PDB file of C-alpha atoms in Angstrom:
ATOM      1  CA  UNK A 142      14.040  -7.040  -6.666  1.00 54.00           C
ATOM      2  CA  UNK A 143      14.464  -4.978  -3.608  1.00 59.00           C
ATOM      3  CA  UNK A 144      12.827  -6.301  -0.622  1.00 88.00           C
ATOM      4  CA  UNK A 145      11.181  -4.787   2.757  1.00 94.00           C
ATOM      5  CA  UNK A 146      11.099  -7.866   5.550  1.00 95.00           C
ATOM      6  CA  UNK A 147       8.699  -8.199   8.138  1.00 95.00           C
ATOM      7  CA  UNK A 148       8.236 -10.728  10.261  1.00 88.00           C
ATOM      8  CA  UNK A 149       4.465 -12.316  10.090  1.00 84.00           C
ATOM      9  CA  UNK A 150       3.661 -12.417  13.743  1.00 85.00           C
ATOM     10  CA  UNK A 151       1.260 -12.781  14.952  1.00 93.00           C
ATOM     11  CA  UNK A 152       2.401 -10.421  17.540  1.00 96.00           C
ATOM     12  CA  UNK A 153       0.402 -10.987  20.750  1.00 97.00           C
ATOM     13  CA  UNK A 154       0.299  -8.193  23.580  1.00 97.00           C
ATOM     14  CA  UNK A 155      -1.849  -7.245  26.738  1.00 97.00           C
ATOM     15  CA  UNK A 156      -3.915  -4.371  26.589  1.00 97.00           C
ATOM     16  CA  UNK A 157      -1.575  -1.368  28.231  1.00 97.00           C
ATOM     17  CA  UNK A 158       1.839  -2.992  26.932  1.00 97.00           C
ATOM     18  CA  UNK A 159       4.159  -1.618  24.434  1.00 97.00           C
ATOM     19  CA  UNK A 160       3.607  -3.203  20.721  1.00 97.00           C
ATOM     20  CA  UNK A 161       7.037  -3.694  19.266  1.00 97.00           C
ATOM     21  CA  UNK A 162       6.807  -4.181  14.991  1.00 97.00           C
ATOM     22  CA  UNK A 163      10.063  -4.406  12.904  1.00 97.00           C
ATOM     23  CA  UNK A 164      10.928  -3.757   9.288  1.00 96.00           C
ATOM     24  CA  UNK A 165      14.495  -4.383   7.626  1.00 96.00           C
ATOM     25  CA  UNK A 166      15.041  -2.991   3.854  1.00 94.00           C
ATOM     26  CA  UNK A 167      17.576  -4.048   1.609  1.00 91.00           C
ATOM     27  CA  UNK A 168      17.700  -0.799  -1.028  1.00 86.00           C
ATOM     28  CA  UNK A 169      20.261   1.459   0.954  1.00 84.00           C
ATOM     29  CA  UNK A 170      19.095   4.249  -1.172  1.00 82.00           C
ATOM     30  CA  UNK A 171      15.485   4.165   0.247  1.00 83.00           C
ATOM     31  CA  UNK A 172      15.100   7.703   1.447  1.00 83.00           C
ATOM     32  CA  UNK A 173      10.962   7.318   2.466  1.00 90.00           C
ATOM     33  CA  UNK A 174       9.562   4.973   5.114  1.00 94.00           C
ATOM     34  CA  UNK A 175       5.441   4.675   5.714  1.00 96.00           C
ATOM     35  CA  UNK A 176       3.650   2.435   8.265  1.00 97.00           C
ATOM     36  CA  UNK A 177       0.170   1.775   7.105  1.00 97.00           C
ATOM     37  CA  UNK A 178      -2.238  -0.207   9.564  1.00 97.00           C
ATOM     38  CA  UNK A 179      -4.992  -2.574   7.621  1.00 96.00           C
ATOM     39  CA  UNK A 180      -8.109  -4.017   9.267  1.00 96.00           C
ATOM     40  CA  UNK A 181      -9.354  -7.425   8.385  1.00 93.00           C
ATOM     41  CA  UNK A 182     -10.996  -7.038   4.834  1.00 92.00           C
ATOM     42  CA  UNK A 183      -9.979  -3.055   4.678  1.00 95.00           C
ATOM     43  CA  UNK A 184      -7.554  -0.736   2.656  1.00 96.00           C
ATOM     44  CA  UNK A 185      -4.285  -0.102   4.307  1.00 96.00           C
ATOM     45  CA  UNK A 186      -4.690   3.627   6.085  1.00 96.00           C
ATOM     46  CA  UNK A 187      -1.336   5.520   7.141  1.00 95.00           C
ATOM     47  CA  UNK A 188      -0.437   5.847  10.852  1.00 96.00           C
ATOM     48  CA  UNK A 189       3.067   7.125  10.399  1.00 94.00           C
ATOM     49  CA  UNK A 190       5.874   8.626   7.985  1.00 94.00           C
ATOM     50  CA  UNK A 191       9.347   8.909   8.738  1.00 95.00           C
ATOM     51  CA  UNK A 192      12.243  10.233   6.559  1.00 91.00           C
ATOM     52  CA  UNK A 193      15.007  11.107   8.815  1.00 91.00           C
ATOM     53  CA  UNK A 194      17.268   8.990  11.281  1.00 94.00           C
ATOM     54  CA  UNK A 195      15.625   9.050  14.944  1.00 95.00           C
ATOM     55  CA  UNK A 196      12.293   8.473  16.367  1.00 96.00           C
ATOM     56  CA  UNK A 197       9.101  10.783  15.439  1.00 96.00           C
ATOM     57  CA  UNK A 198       6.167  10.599  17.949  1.00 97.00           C
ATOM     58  CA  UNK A 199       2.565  10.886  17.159  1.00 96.00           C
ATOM     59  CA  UNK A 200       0.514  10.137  20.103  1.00 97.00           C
ATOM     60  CA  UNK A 201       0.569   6.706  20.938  1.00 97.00           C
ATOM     61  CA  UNK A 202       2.647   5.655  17.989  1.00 98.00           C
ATOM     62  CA  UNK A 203       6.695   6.011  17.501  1.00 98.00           C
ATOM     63  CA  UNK A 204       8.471   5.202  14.252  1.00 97.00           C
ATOM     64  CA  UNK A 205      12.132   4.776  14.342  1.00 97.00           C
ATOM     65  CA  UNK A 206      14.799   4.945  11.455  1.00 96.00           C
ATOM     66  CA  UNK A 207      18.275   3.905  11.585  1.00 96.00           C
ATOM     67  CA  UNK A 208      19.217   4.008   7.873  1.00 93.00           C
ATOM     68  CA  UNK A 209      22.895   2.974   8.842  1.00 94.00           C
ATOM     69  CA  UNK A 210      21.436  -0.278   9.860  1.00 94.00           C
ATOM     70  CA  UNK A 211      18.859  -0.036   7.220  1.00 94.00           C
ATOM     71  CA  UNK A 212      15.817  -0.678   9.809  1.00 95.00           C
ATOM     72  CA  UNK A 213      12.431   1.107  10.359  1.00 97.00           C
ATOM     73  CA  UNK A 214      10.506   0.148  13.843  1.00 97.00           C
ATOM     74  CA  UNK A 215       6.942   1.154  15.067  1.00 98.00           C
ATOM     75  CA  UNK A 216       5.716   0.901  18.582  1.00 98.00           C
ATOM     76  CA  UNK A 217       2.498   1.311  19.965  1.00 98.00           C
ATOM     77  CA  UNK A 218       2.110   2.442  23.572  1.00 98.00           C
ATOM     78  CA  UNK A 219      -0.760   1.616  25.532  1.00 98.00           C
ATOM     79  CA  UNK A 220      -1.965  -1.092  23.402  1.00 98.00           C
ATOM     80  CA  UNK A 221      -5.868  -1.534  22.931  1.00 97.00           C
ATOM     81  CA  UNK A 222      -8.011  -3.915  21.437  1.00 97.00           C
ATOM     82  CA  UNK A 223      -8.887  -1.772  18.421  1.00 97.00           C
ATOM     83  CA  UNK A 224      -5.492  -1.714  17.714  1.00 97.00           C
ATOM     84  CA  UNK A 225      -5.278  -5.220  16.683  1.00 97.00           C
ATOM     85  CA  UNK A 226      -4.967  -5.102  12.322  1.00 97.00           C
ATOM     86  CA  UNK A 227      -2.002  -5.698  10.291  1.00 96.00           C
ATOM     87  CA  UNK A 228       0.775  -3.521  10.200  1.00 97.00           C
ATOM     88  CA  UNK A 229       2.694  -3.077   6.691  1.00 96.00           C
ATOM     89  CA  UNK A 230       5.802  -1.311   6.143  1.00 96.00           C
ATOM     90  CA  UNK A 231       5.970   0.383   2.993  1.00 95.00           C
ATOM     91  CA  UNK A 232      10.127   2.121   1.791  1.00 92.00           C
ATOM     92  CA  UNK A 233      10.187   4.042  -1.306  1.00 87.00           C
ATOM     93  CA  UNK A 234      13.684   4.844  -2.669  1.00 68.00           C
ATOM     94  CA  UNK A 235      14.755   8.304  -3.596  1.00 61.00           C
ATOM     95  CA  UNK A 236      13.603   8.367  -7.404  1.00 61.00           C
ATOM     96  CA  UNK A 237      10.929  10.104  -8.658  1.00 52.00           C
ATOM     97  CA  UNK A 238       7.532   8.224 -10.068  1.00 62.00           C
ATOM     98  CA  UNK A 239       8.710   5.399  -8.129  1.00 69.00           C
ATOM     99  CA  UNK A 240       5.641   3.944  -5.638  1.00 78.00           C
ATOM    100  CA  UNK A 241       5.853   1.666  -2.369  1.00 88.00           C
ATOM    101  CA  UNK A 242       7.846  -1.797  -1.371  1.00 91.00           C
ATOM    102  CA  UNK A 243       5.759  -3.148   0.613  1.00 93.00           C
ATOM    103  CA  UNK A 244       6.320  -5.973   3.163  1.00 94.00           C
ATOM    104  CA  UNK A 245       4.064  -8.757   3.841  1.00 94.00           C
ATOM    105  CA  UNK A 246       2.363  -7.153   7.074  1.00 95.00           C
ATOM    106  CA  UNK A 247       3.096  -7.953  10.728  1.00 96.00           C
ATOM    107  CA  UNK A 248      -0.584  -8.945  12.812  1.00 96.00           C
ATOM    108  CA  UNK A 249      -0.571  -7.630  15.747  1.00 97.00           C
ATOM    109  CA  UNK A 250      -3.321  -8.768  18.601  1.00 97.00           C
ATOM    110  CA  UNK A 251      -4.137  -7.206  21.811  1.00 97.00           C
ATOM    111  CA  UNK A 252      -5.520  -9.042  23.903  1.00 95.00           C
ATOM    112  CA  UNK A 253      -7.853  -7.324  26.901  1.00 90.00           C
TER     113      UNK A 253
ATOM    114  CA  UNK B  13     -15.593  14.764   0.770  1.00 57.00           C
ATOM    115  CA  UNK B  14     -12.276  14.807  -0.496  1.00 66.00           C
ATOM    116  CA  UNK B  15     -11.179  11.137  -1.356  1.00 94.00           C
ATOM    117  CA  UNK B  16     -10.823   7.730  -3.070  1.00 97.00           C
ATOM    118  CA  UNK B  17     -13.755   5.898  -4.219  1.00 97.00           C
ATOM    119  CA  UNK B  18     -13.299   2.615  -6.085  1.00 98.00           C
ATOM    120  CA  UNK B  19     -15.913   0.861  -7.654  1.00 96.00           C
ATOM    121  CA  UNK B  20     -17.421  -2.136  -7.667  1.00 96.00           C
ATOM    122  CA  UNK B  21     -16.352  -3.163  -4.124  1.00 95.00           C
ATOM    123  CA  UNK B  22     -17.321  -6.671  -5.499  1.00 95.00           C
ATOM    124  CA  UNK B  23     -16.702  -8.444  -8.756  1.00 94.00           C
ATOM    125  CA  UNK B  24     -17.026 -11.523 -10.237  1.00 92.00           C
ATOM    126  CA  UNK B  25     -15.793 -12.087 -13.141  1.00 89.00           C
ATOM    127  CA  UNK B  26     -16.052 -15.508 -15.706  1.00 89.00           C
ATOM    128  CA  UNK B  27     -13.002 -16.882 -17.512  1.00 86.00           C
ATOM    129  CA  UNK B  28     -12.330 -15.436 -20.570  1.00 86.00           C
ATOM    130  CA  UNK B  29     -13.794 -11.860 -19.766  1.00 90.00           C
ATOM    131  CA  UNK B  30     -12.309  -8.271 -19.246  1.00 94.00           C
ATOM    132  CA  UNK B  31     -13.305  -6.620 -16.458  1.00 95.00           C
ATOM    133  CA  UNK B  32     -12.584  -2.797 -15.743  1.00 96.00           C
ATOM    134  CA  UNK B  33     -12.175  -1.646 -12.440  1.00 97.00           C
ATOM    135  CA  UNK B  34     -13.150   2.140 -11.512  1.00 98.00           C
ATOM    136  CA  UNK B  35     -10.757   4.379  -9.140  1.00 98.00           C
ATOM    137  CA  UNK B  36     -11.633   7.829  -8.953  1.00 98.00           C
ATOM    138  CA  UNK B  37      -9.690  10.654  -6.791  1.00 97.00           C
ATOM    139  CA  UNK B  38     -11.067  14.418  -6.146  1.00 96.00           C
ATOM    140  CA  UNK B  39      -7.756  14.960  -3.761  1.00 94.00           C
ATOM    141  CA  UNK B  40      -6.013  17.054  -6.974  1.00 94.00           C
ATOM    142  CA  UNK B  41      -3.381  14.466  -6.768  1.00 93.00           C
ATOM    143  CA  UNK B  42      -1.195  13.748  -9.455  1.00 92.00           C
ATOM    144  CA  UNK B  43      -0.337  10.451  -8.888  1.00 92.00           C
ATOM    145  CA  UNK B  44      -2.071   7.708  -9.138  1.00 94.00           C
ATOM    146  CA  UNK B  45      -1.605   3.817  -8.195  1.00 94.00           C
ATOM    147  CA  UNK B  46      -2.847   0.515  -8.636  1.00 96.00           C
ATOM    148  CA  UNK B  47      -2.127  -2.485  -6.308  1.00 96.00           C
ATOM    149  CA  UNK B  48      -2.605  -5.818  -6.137  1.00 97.00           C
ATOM    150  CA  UNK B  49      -3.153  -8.028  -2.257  1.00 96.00           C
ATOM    151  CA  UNK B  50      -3.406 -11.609  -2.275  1.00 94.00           C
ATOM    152  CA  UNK B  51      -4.396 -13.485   1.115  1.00 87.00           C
ATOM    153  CA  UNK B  52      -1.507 -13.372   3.894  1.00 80.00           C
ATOM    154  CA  UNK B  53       0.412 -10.952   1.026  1.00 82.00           C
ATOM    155  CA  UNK B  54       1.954  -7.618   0.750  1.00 86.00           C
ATOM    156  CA  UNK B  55       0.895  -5.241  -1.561  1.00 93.00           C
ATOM    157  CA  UNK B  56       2.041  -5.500  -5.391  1.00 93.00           C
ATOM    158  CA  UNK B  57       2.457  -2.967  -7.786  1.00 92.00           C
ATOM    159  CA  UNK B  58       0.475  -2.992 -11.209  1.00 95.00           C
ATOM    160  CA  UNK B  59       0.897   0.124 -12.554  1.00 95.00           C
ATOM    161  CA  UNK B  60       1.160   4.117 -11.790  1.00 93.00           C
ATOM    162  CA  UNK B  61       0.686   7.491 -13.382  1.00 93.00           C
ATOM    163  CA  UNK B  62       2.626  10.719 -12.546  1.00 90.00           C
ATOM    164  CA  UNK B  63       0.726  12.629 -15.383  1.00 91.00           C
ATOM    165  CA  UNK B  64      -2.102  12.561 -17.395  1.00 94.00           C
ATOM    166  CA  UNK B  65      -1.492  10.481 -20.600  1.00 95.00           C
ATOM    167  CA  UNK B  66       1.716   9.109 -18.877  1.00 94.00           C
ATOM    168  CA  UNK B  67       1.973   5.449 -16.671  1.00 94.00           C
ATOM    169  CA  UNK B  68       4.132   2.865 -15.776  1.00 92.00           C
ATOM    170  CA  UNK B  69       4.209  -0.441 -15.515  1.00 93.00           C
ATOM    171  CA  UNK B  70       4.962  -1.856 -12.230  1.00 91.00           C
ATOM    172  CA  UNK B  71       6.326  -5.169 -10.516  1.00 88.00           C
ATOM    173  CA  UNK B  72       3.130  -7.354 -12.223  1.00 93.00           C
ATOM    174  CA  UNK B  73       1.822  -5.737 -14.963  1.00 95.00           C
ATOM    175  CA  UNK B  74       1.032  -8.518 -17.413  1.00 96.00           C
ATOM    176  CA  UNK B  75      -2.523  -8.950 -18.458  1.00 96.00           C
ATOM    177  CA  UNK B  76      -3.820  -5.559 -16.807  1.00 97.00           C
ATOM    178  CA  UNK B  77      -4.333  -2.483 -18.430  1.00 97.00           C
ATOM    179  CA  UNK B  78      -4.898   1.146 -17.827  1.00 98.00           C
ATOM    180  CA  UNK B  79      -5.579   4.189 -19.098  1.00 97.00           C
ATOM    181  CA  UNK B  80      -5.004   8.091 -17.829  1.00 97.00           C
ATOM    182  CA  UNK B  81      -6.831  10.418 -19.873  1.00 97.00           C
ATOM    183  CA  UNK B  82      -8.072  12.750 -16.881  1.00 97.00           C
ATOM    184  CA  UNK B  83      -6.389  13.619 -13.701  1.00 97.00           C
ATOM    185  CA  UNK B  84      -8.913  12.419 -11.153  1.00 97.00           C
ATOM    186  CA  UNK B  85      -9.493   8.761 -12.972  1.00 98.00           C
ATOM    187  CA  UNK B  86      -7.155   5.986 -13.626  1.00 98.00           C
ATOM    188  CA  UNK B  87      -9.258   2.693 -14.118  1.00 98.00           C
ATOM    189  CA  UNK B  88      -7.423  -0.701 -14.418  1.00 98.00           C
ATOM    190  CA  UNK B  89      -8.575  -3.433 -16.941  1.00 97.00           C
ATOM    191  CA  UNK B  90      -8.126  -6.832 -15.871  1.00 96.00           C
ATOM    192  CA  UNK B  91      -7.960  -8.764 -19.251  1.00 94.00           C
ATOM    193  CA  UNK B  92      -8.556 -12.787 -19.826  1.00 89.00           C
ATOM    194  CA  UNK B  93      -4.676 -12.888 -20.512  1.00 88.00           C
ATOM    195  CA  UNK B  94      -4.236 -12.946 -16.408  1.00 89.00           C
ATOM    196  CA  UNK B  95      -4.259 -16.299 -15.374  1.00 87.00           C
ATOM    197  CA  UNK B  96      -4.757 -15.996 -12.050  1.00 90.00           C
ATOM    198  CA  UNK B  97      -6.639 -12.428 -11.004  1.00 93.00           C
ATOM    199  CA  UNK B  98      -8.756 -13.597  -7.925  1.00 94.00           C
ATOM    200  CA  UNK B  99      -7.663 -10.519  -5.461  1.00 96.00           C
ATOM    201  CA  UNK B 100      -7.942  -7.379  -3.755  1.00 97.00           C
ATOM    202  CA  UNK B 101      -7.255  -4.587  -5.674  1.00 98.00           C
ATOM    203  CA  UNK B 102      -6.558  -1.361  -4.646  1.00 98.00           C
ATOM    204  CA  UNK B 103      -6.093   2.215  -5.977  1.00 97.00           C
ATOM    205  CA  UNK B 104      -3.595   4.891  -4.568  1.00 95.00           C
ATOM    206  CA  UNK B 105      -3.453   8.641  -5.135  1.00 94.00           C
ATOM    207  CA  UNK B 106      -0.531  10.898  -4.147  1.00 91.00           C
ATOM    208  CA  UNK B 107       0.199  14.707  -4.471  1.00 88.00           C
ATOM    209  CA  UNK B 108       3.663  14.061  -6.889  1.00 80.00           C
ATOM    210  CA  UNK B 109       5.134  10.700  -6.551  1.00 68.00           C
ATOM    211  CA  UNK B 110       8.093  12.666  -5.635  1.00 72.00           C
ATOM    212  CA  UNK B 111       9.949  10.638  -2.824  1.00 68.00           C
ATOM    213  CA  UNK B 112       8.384  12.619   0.001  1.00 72.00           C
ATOM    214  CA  UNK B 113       5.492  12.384  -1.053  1.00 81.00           C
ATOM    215  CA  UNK B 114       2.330   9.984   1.459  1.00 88.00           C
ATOM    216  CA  UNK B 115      -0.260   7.840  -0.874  1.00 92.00           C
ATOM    217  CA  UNK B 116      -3.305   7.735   0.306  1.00 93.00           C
ATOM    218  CA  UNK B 117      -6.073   4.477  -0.580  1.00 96.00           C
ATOM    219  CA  UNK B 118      -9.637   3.883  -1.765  1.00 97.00           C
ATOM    220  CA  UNK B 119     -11.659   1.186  -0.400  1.00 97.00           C
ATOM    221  CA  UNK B 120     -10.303  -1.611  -2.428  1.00 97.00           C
ATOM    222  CA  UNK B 121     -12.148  -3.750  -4.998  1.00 97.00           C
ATOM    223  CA  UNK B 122     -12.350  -7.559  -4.340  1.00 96.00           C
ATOM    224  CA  UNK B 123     -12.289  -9.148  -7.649  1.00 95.00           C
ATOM    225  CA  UNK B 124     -13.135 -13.415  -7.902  1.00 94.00           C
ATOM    226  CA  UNK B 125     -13.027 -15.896 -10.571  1.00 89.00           C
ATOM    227  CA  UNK B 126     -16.000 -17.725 -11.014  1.00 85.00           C
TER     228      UNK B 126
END
């Protein structure tokens, strides 16, 4: 079974700080990486998608890949309260019909 | 509104019964998903469609069921053979499964054991 490691926090920032989450993956064939954020009781909603080595920006959020070292990141400027939720890292390997790996979620907290 | 609805958001089910859980999709998507989250847990996979009249079993498939006979429906049966199916279950949707591709969720069903 191929695995996607996160580690369970929780993760406990300021308000304003940087949020730092990390996800290892274990298929080196996993071509598709998704970070999903999941309230308390909710269904997982997608912040971010990343497919190629590098960081991609979308507002306050940056995913990085480094497939070499088979590791996805998210960070989360400018932390605020509302961001506090789970964070789950989701790989899906380059075969077609084939759905997510998740990991077990990282919780982040911001405190204000 | 283009979406995911899932229905009931609560069940309860007795031991011994079936209990068929409703995911519907109006997104045109293809694909379609069932997982399975258990407290403090990621999500599992159940089963998924690419087609109509085509799905897979996933990671934990034993004592579900499902069934794809139209595009925009893909409801999950959870039968008295699962031993232990106290959960939150949700449904995906996706345009082709294809490895680019994003899934998208409904609002999850919470299913307990009385």
């Amino acid at each position: 079974q191929k695995e996607v490691e996160q580690n369970s926090g929780p993760l406990s920032v300021p308000e304003g700080a940087i949020a730092s989450l990390n996800c290892t993956y274990s298929d080196r064939v996993s071509q598709s990486f998704f970070w999903y954020r999941q309230y308390s009781g909710k269904s997982p909603e997608l912040i971010m998608s990343i497919y190629s080595n590098g960081d991609k920006e979308d507002g306050r959020f940056t995913a990085q890949l480094n497939k070499a070292s088979q590791y996805v990141s998210l960070l989360i400027r400018d932390s605020q309260p509302s961001d506090s939720a789970t964070y789950l890292c989701a790989v899906k390997r380059y075969q077609a019909g084939t759905a997510l790996i998740f990991g077990k979620g990282t919780t982040l907290s911001v405190s204000s | 509104d283009g979406g995911i609805t899932q229905s009931p958001k609560y069940l309860f089910r007795k031991e011994g019964q079936n209990v068929t859980l409703s995911c519907e999709q109006n997104l045109n998507h293809d694909a379609m998903y069932w997982y399975r989250q258990d407290p403090g847990q990621g999500l599992r996979l159940i089963y998924y469609s690419q087609i109509v009249n085509d799905f897979q079993k996933g990671d934990i498939a034993e004592g579900y069921s499902v069934s794809r006979e139209k595009k925009e429906s893909f409801p999950l049966t959870v039968t008295s053979a699962q031993k232990n199916p106290t959960a939150f279950y949700l449904c995906a949707s996706s345009d082709s499964g294809g490895a680019a591709d994003t899934q998208y969720f409904g609002p999850g069903t919470r299913l307990t054991v009385l």
